[in-house]
Amino acid sequence: MVDLSTIVSLAKRRGFVFQSSEIYGGLASTYDYGPLGVELKRNIKDAWWRHFIQQRDDMVGLDSAILMHPEVWVASGHIAGFADPLVECKACNHRFRADHIETDVCPDCGGELTAPRQFNLMFKTFIGPVEDTASIAYLRPETAQGIFVNFTNVLTATRRKLPFGIGQIGKSFRNEITVGNFIFRTREFEQMEIEYFVKPGTDEEIHARWVQDYLDWFESLGIPRDHFRVRPHNAEELSHYSKATHDIEYDFPWGFGELMGVANRTDFDLKAHSEHSGARLDYFDEEAQEHFTPYVVEPALGVDRAFLIFLMDAYKEEEAPTAEGKTEKRILLKLHPTLAPVKVAILPLSRNERLRPKAREVYDLLRPHFVCQFDDAQSIGRRYRRQDEVGTPLCVTVDFDSLDDNAVTIRDRDTMEQIRVPTSDLITTLHQRLLT
Ligand code: GAP
């Protein structure tokens, strides 16, 4: 398995992820997504949206605001309960999450630790010019609450019947005490969350189905089932709103860790918001002619964590033959074509003047259809390696024969096989190969 430092260095070298504010020494555990990272991240979100929203009859989307009425967080229990136990070293003043350390002395200097105190993880800000308690607002720590408070709006606007779900993708913020492992745990991150509303009594079966749906989705995008494990939370771990939560864990270099959670939130949130706001957040079952509050099954996945596992799982090192008949190490990102940041690289065989116009013509032909990259710097072998390292599934090479026969060579990232196709068939052939 690849170690994290290899991924961090590839991510920086090739423009996937940079340390935020790096020229000022960086800001702890905040990251920026570079030119290839932003493509990969968008492809993950698009794949999720297509699969879980667009292609299902029972799902709709939402994009709610990050800032919400402060009462939302009172009702949801986040003001009272969204806290981690914090301990501080009396000698070096380093702070730790009490449940993340195994000793009762400071892991850094061996000093004495304070007693744990509860530390609320929500970031505070102020709305308007006056910084007083009346103007406090919070950056949302989960996207979920924006869905709950819009339940009746969506129901009325779309006239959905149970079971149905609302999904959204957006930024969340948590003032985490301990961060780390690159983009695994950060203070600003993105979530893809679904709140799936069901009739009470059907919740347990639907909960199990959502866990399976996600495992299938990851597998369809190339991550084998045995890289995951499903772990039910024990009673002490369960969040205040949950009847049962199953974490889908991934086999990270530091051991199995939470990739996402699928929680059975019961009717906790809708009832809490209904009580606090006075608004009706229930459902009328026409068949049974009765009103009830739906239960909610919530699959919640972090975009950045998904990004990390797709990147790590795709990373391979292989021995590949060179033009001189030797072998060399090739680094390969075996990303699923749907996720690959660049789909097609256009490579003139050399920088020869005669090849460039033809290669640019092919580039212009393909750009409206695929995310493409044009590269004519250095030897063709090195350019193939560069594309392998960022996961480009297909390279199109324009050579001197292309000037006469109007055909080009397609080279496959994984098999390194090459086929010759007329440029008139190129778009169709590339589409076909990228679908497999
Ligand atoms: N609405 C439920 C909820 O937010 P969670 O388990 O706290 O549940 C869901 O978060 C997912 O969001 C996590 O499984 C993880 O993928 C991602 N996530 C949570 N905190 C994160 C952090 N500090 N950095 C990166 N991703 C995080």
Coordinates of C-alpha atoms and ligand atoms in Angstrom, one line a residue:
M1 CA 0.0 0.0 0.0
V2 CA 1.2 3.5 -0.8
D3 CA 2.3 5.6 2.1
L4 CA 0.7 9.0 2.7
S5 CA 3.9 11.0 2.1
T6 CA 4.2 9.6 -1.4
I7 CA 0.6 10.8 -2.1
V8 CA 1.2 14.2 -0.5
S9 CA 4.3 14.8 -2.6
L10 CA 2.7 13.6 -5.9
A11 CA -0.3 15.8 -5.1
K12 CA 1.9 18.9 -4.8
R13 CA 4.3 18.1 -7.6
R14 CA 1.5 17.5 -10.2
G15 CA -0.9 20.2 -9.0
F16 CA -3.6 18.2 -7.2
V17 CA -3.4 19.7 -3.7
F18 CA -1.3 22.5 -2.2
Q19 CA -0.9 23.6 1.3
S20 CA -3.1 26.7 1.8
S21 CA -1.3 30.1 2.2
E22 CA 2.0 28.2 1.7
I23 CA 4.1 31.4 1.0
Y24 CA 3.1 32.6 4.5
G25 CA 4.2 29.3 6.1
G26 CA 0.8 27.7 5.5
L27 CA -2.3 27.5 7.6
A28 CA -2.6 24.3 9.6
S29 CA -4.6 21.6 7.9
T30 CA -6.1 23.8 5.2
Y31 CA -5.5 22.9 1.6
D32 CA -6.1 24.3 -1.9
Y33 CA -7.0 22.2 -4.8
G34 CA -4.7 22.8 -7.8
P35 CA -5.5 22.5 -11.6
L36 CA -5.7 18.7 -11.6
G37 CA -7.2 18.5 -8.1
V38 CA -10.1 20.7 -9.0
E39 CA -10.9 18.5 -12.0
L40 CA -10.7 15.3 -9.9
K41 CA -12.8 16.8 -7.2
R42 CA -15.5 18.0 -9.6
N43 CA -15.6 14.6 -11.3
I44 CA -16.2 13.0 -7.9
K45 CA -19.0 15.4 -7.1
D46 CA -20.5 15.0 -10.6
A47 CA -20.3 11.2 -10.5
W48 CA -22.0 11.3 -7.1
W49 CA -24.7 13.7 -8.3
R50 CA -25.4 11.7 -11.4
H51 CA -25.6 8.4 -9.6
F52 CA -27.5 9.4 -6.4
I53 CA -29.6 12.3 -7.6
Q54 CA -30.0 12.5 -11.4
Q55 CA -30.5 8.8 -12.1
R56 CA -32.9 8.0 -9.2
D57 CA -36.6 8.7 -9.2
D58 CA -36.7 9.1 -5.4
M59 CA -34.1 11.9 -5.1
V60 CA -33.9 15.6 -5.5
G61 CA -31.1 18.2 -4.9
L62 CA -30.7 21.3 -2.8
D63 CA -28.1 23.9 -2.2
S64 CA -28.8 25.6 1.1
A65 CA -26.8 28.5 2.7
I66 CA -23.8 28.0 4.9
L67 CA -25.0 30.7 7.3
M68 CA -28.3 29.8 9.0
H69 CA -30.5 31.2 11.8
P70 CA -28.7 30.5 15.1
E71 CA -31.8 28.8 16.5
V72 CA -31.1 26.0 13.9
W73 CA -28.1 24.9 16.0
V74 CA -30.0 25.1 19.2
A75 CA -32.7 22.8 17.9
S76 CA -30.3 20.4 16.2
G77 CA -28.4 20.0 19.5
H78 CA -25.2 21.3 18.1
I79 CA -24.9 24.2 20.6
A80 CA -25.4 21.9 23.6
G81 CA -23.8 18.7 22.3
F82 CA -21.4 19.2 19.3
A83 CA -18.3 19.2 21.4
D84 CA -15.2 17.1 21.8
P85 CA -13.3 16.6 25.1
L86 CA -10.2 18.8 25.1
V87 CA -7.1 18.3 27.3
E88 CA -4.2 20.7 27.5
C89 CA -0.6 20.0 28.5
K90 CA 0.3 22.2 31.5
A91 CA 4.0 22.2 30.4
C92 CA 4.0 22.8 26.6
N93 CA 0.3 23.9 26.2
H94 CA -0.3 21.5 23.3
R95 CA -3.9 20.5 23.1
F96 CA -5.4 17.1 22.3
R97 CA -8.7 15.3 22.0
A98 CA -8.9 13.3 25.2
D99 CA -10.4 10.3 23.2
H100 CA -7.6 10.4 20.6
I101 CA -4.7 9.8 23.0
E102 CA -3.8 6.7 24.8
T103 CA -1.7 8.0 27.7
D104 CA -2.7 10.3 30.6
V105 CA 0.4 12.4 30.1
C106 CA 1.2 14.8 27.2
P107 CA 2.2 12.7 24.1
D108 CA 4.6 15.4 23.1
C109 CA 6.6 16.2 26.3
G110 CA 5.2 13.9 29.0
G111 CA 3.8 16.8 30.9
E112 CA 0.8 16.8 33.1
L113 CA -2.6 17.2 31.3
T114 CA -5.6 19.3 32.5
A115 CA -8.9 17.6 33.2
P116 CA -11.0 17.2 30.0
R117 CA -13.4 20.1 29.2
Q118 CA -16.0 20.1 26.4
F119 CA -14.9 22.2 23.4
N120 CA -17.7 23.2 20.9
L121 CA -16.5 22.6 17.4
M122 CA -18.6 25.2 15.6
F123 CA -16.9 28.2 14.1
K124 CA -18.5 31.5 15.3
T125 CA -18.9 34.7 13.3
F126 CA -20.9 37.9 13.5
I127 CA -23.6 39.1 11.1
G128 CA -23.5 42.9 10.6
P129 CA -21.2 45.5 12.1
V130 CA -21.8 44.9 15.8
E131 CA -19.9 42.0 17.3
D132 CA -22.3 41.2 20.2
T133 CA -24.1 38.0 21.3
A134 CA -27.2 39.1 19.3
S135 CA -25.3 39.0 16.0
I136 CA -23.6 35.6 16.5
A137 CA -23.9 33.2 13.6
Y138 CA -22.2 29.9 12.9
L139 CA -20.5 28.4 9.9
R140 CA -22.5 25.1 9.4
P141 CA -20.7 22.0 10.7
E142 CA -22.8 19.8 8.5
T143 CA -24.9 20.4 5.4
A144 CA -27.7 18.2 6.8
Q145 CA -29.6 20.9 8.8
G146 CA -30.2 23.0 5.6
I147 CA -32.1 20.0 4.3
F148 CA -34.2 19.4 7.4
V149 CA -35.3 23.0 7.7
N150 CA -36.3 22.9 4.0
F151 CA -38.2 19.6 4.3
T152 CA -41.7 21.2 3.9
N153 CA -40.5 23.6 1.1
V154 CA -39.2 20.7 -0.9
L155 CA -42.2 18.4 -0.2
T156 CA -44.6 21.1 -1.3
A157 CA -42.6 22.2 -4.3
T158 CA -42.0 18.7 -5.7
R159 CA -45.1 16.8 -4.3
R160 CA -42.9 13.8 -3.5
K161 CA -44.2 10.6 -1.8
L162 CA -42.2 8.7 0.8
P163 CA -39.7 7.3 0.6
F164 CA -37.7 10.1 -1.0
G165 CA -34.4 11.9 -0.4
I166 CA -32.8 15.3 -0.6
G167 CA -29.1 15.5 -1.5
Q168 CA -26.7 18.3 -1.4
I169 CA -23.0 19.1 -1.8
G170 CA -21.4 21.9 0.1
K171 CA -18.8 23.2 2.5
S172 CA -18.9 22.5 6.2
F173 CA -16.6 23.8 8.9
R174 CA -15.5 22.3 12.2
N175 CA -13.0 23.8 14.6
E176 CA -11.4 20.3 15.1
I177 CA -9.0 20.0 18.0
T178 CA -6.8 17.5 16.2
V179 CA -6.5 17.5 12.5
G180 CA -4.1 15.7 10.3
N181 CA -3.4 13.0 7.8
F182 CA -3.4 15.5 4.9
I183 CA -7.0 16.1 3.7
F184 CA -8.4 13.3 5.9
R185 CA -9.5 15.7 8.7
T186 CA -9.5 19.4 8.1
R187 CA -11.4 22.4 9.5
E188 CA -12.9 23.4 6.2
F189 CA -14.2 20.5 4.1
E190 CA -16.9 19.6 1.7
Q191 CA -19.7 17.1 2.3
M192 CA -22.1 15.1 0.0
E193 CA -25.0 14.3 2.2
I194 CA -28.4 12.7 1.7
E195 CA -31.3 12.9 4.0
Y196 CA -33.6 10.0 3.0
F197 CA -37.1 10.3 4.4
V198 CA -38.9 7.1 5.1
K199 CA -42.0 5.7 6.9
P200 CA -41.1 4.6 10.5
G201 CA -40.8 0.9 10.5
T202 CA -39.1 0.7 7.1
D203 CA -36.0 2.6 8.4
E204 CA -33.8 -0.4 9.3
E205 CA -34.1 -2.2 6.0
I206 CA -33.5 1.1 4.1
H207 CA -30.5 1.9 6.3
A208 CA -28.9 -1.5 5.3
R209 CA -29.7 -0.8 1.7
W210 CA -27.9 2.6 1.7
V211 CA -24.8 1.0 3.1
Q212 CA -24.8 -1.5 0.2
D213 CA -25.6 1.2 -2.4
Y214 CA -22.4 3.1 -1.4
L215 CA -20.2 0.1 -1.4
D216 CA -21.5 -0.8 -4.9
W217 CA -20.9 2.8 -6.0
F218 CA -17.2 2.8 -4.8
E219 CA -16.7 -0.6 -6.5
S220 CA -18.2 0.7 -9.8
L221 CA -15.6 3.5 -9.6
G222 CA -12.8 1.0 -9.2
I223 CA -12.2 0.5 -5.5
P224 CA -12.4 -3.2 -4.6
R225 CA -14.9 -4.2 -1.8
D226 CA -12.1 -5.7 0.4
H227 CA -10.6 -2.2 0.8
F228 CA -13.6 -1.3 2.9
R229 CA -15.1 -2.5 6.2
V230 CA -18.5 -1.7 7.7
R231 CA -18.4 -0.9 11.4
P232 CA -21.6 -0.3 13.4
H233 CA -21.1 2.3 16.2
N234 CA -21.4 1.0 19.7
A235 CA -23.8 2.7 22.2
E236 CA -21.1 5.2 23.6
E237 CA -20.1 6.4 20.1
L238 CA -23.6 7.1 18.7
S239 CA -24.4 10.7 18.0
H240 CA -27.2 12.3 20.1
Y241 CA -29.6 12.0 17.1
S242 CA -28.8 8.5 16.0
K243 CA -30.5 5.2 16.6
A244 CA -27.8 3.3 14.6
T245 CA -24.8 4.4 12.6
H246 CA -22.7 2.3 10.3
D247 CA -19.4 3.7 9.3
I248 CA -18.0 2.6 6.0
E249 CA -14.3 2.5 6.8
Y250 CA -11.4 2.4 4.3
D251 CA -8.1 0.6 4.7
F252 CA -5.9 3.7 5.1
P253 CA -2.1 3.4 5.5
W254 CA -2.6 4.1 9.2
G255 CA -5.3 1.4 9.5
F256 CA -9.1 1.3 8.9
G257 CA -10.6 4.7 9.4
E258 CA -14.0 6.4 8.8
L259 CA -14.6 7.3 5.2
M260 CA -18.3 8.0 5.7
G261 CA -21.2 7.3 8.0
V262 CA -24.7 6.0 7.3
A263 CA -26.9 7.1 10.3
N264 CA -30.5 6.3 11.2
R265 CA -31.5 9.7 12.6
T266 CA -35.1 8.7 13.3
D267 CA -37.5 11.6 13.5
F268 CA -35.1 13.5 15.8
D269 CA -34.3 16.5 13.6
L270 CA -37.7 17.1 12.0
K271 CA -39.4 16.9 15.4
A272 CA -36.7 19.2 17.0
H273 CA -37.1 21.8 14.3
S274 CA -40.8 21.6 14.4
E275 CA -40.8 22.2 18.2
H276 CA -38.3 25.0 18.1
S277 CA -39.7 26.9 15.1
G278 CA -43.4 26.1 15.5
A279 CA -43.5 25.1 11.8
R280 CA -45.2 21.8 10.7
L281 CA -42.6 19.4 9.4
D282 CA -44.6 16.2 9.0
Y283 CA -46.0 14.1 6.2
F284 CA -49.6 13.3 5.2
D285 CA -50.0 9.7 4.1
E286 CA -53.0 9.8 1.7
E287 CA -53.6 6.0 1.8
A288 CA -53.7 5.8 5.5
Q289 CA -55.1 9.3 5.9
E290 CA -52.7 10.1 8.7
H291 CA -50.0 12.6 9.5
F292 CA -46.7 11.4 10.9
T293 CA -43.1 12.6 11.2
P294 CA -40.8 10.6 8.8
Y295 CA -37.7 8.9 9.9
V296 CA -34.5 9.8 8.2
V297 CA -31.6 7.7 7.0
E298 CA -28.5 9.7 6.3
P299 CA -25.6 8.6 4.2
A300 CA -22.9 11.3 4.8
L301 CA -19.7 11.4 2.8
G302 CA -16.8 13.9 2.8
V303 CA -15.7 15.0 -0.7
D304 CA -12.1 15.4 0.5
R305 CA -12.0 12.0 2.1
A306 CA -13.4 10.5 -1.1
F307 CA -10.8 12.4 -3.1
L308 CA -8.1 11.0 -0.8
I309 CA -9.2 7.3 -1.2
F310 CA -9.7 7.6 -4.9
L311 CA -6.1 9.0 -5.2
M312 CA -4.5 6.5 -2.9
D313 CA -6.3 3.5 -4.3
A314 CA -5.4 4.4 -7.9
Y315 CA -1.7 4.8 -7.1
K316 CA 0.5 2.0 -8.6
E317 CA 4.2 1.5 -9.3
E318 CA 5.1 -0.9 -12.1
E319 CA 8.1 -1.9 -14.1
A320 CA 7.7 -0.8 -17.7
P321 CA 9.8 -1.4 -20.8
T322 CA 11.8 1.5 -22.2
A323 CA 12.6 2.3 -25.9
E324 CA 16.2 1.0 -25.3
G325 CA 14.9 -2.5 -24.3
K326 CA 15.4 -2.0 -20.6
T327 CA 12.8 -1.5 -17.8
E328 CA 12.1 1.5 -15.7
K329 CA 9.7 2.3 -12.8
R330 CA 6.4 3.8 -14.0
I331 CA 4.1 5.6 -11.6
L332 CA 0.5 5.1 -12.6
L333 CA -2.7 6.6 -11.3
K334 CA -5.2 3.9 -12.3
L335 CA -8.2 6.3 -11.9
H336 CA -11.5 5.3 -13.3
P337 CA -11.9 7.2 -16.6
T338 CA -15.0 9.0 -15.2
L339 CA -12.8 10.5 -12.4
A340 CA -9.6 11.1 -14.3
P341 CA -8.8 14.8 -14.4
V342 CA -7.5 14.8 -17.9
K343 CA -9.2 12.3 -20.3
V344 CA -7.0 12.7 -23.4
A345 CA -3.5 14.0 -23.9
I346 CA -2.5 15.1 -27.4
L347 CA 1.2 14.4 -28.0
P348 CA 3.0 15.3 -31.3
L349 CA 5.7 12.7 -31.7
S350 CA 8.3 15.5 -31.6
R351 CA 8.5 19.3 -31.7
N352 CA 9.2 19.1 -35.4
E353 CA 7.6 22.1 -37.2
R354 CA 5.7 20.0 -39.6
L355 CA 3.9 18.1 -36.8
R356 CA 2.7 21.0 -34.7
P357 CA -0.2 22.2 -37.0
K358 CA -1.6 18.8 -37.4
A359 CA -1.4 18.1 -33.6
R360 CA -3.0 21.4 -32.8
E361 CA -5.8 20.5 -35.3
V362 CA -6.4 17.3 -33.4
Y363 CA -6.3 19.1 -30.1
D364 CA -8.9 21.7 -31.3
L365 CA -11.1 18.8 -32.6
L366 CA -11.1 17.0 -29.2
R367 CA -11.3 19.9 -26.8
P368 CA -15.0 20.6 -27.0
H369 CA -15.6 16.9 -26.1
F370 CA -13.0 15.9 -23.5
V371 CA -10.8 17.6 -20.9
C372 CA -7.6 17.5 -22.9
Q373 CA -4.0 18.4 -22.5
F374 CA -1.5 19.3 -25.2
D375 CA 2.1 18.4 -24.4
D376 CA 5.1 18.6 -26.7
A377 CA 7.9 19.0 -24.2
Q378 CA 10.6 16.3 -23.9
S379 CA 10.7 12.8 -25.4
I380 CA 7.5 10.9 -26.1
G381 CA 8.4 8.2 -23.5
R382 CA 8.7 10.9 -20.8
R383 CA 5.4 12.5 -21.8
Y384 CA 3.6 9.1 -21.6
R385 CA 5.0 8.7 -18.0
R386 CA 3.9 12.2 -17.1
Q387 CA 0.3 11.4 -18.2
D388 CA 0.4 8.0 -16.5
E389 CA 1.3 9.7 -13.3
V390 CA -1.8 11.9 -13.3
G391 CA -4.1 9.1 -14.5
T392 CA -4.8 10.3 -18.1
P393 CA -6.6 7.2 -19.6
L394 CA -5.7 7.9 -23.2
C395 CA -2.9 9.6 -25.2
V396 CA -3.3 10.5 -28.8
T397 CA 0.0 10.6 -30.7
V398 CA 0.4 12.5 -33.9
D399 CA 3.4 11.3 -36.0
F400 CA 4.7 11.9 -39.6
D401 CA 2.4 9.3 -41.0
S402 CA -0.5 11.2 -39.7
L403 CA 0.3 14.0 -42.2
D404 CA -0.3 11.6 -45.1
D405 CA -2.9 9.1 -43.8
N406 CA -4.9 11.4 -41.5
A407 CA -4.7 8.8 -38.7
V408 CA -3.4 8.9 -35.2
T409 CA -2.3 6.5 -32.5
I410 CA -4.3 6.0 -29.3
R411 CA -2.3 4.7 -26.4
D412 CA -4.0 3.1 -23.4
R413 CA -2.7 4.1 -19.9
D414 CA -3.2 0.7 -18.3
T415 CA -2.2 -1.8 -21.0
M416 CA 0.1 0.6 -22.9
E417 CA -1.4 -1.0 -26.0
Q418 CA -1.6 1.2 -29.1
I419 CA -4.1 1.3 -31.9
R420 CA -4.2 3.4 -35.0
V421 CA -7.5 5.2 -35.9
P422 CA -8.5 7.7 -38.7
T423 CA -9.1 11.1 -37.2
S424 CA -12.6 10.9 -38.6
D425 CA -13.4 8.1 -36.1
L426 CA -11.4 9.6 -33.3
I427 CA -14.1 11.2 -31.2
T428 CA -16.3 8.1 -31.3
T429 CA -13.5 5.7 -30.5
L430 CA -12.3 7.8 -27.6
H431 CA -15.8 8.0 -26.2
Q432 CA -16.2 4.2 -26.4
R433 CA -12.9 3.6 -24.7
L434 CA -13.6 6.1 -21.9
L435 CA -16.9 4.4 -21.1
T436 CA -15.3 1.0 -20.4
Ligands
GAP1 N1 -24.5 15.0 8.9 C1 -23.8 14.0 9.5 C2 -22.4 14.2 9.6 O1 -21.9 15.3 9.3 P1 -20.1 13.1 10.3 O2 -19.8 11.6 10.5 O3 -19.7 14.0 11.3 O4 -21.7 13.1 10.0 C3 -19.8 12.9 7.7 O5 -19.5 13.6 8.9 C4 -18.6 12.8 6.8 O6 -18.0 14.1 6.6 C5 -17.5 12.0 7.5 O7 -17.7 10.6 7.4 C6 -16.3 12.5 6.7 O8 -16.3 11.8 5.4 C7 -16.6 13.9 6.5 N2 -16.0 14.7 7.5 C8 -16.4 15.0 8.8 N3 -15.5 15.8 9.4 C9 -14.5 16.0 8.6 C10 -13.3 16.8 8.7 N4 -13.0 17.4 9.8 N5 -12.5 16.8 7.6 C11 -12.8 16.1 6.5 N6 -13.9 15.4 6.3 C12 -14.8 15.4 7.4

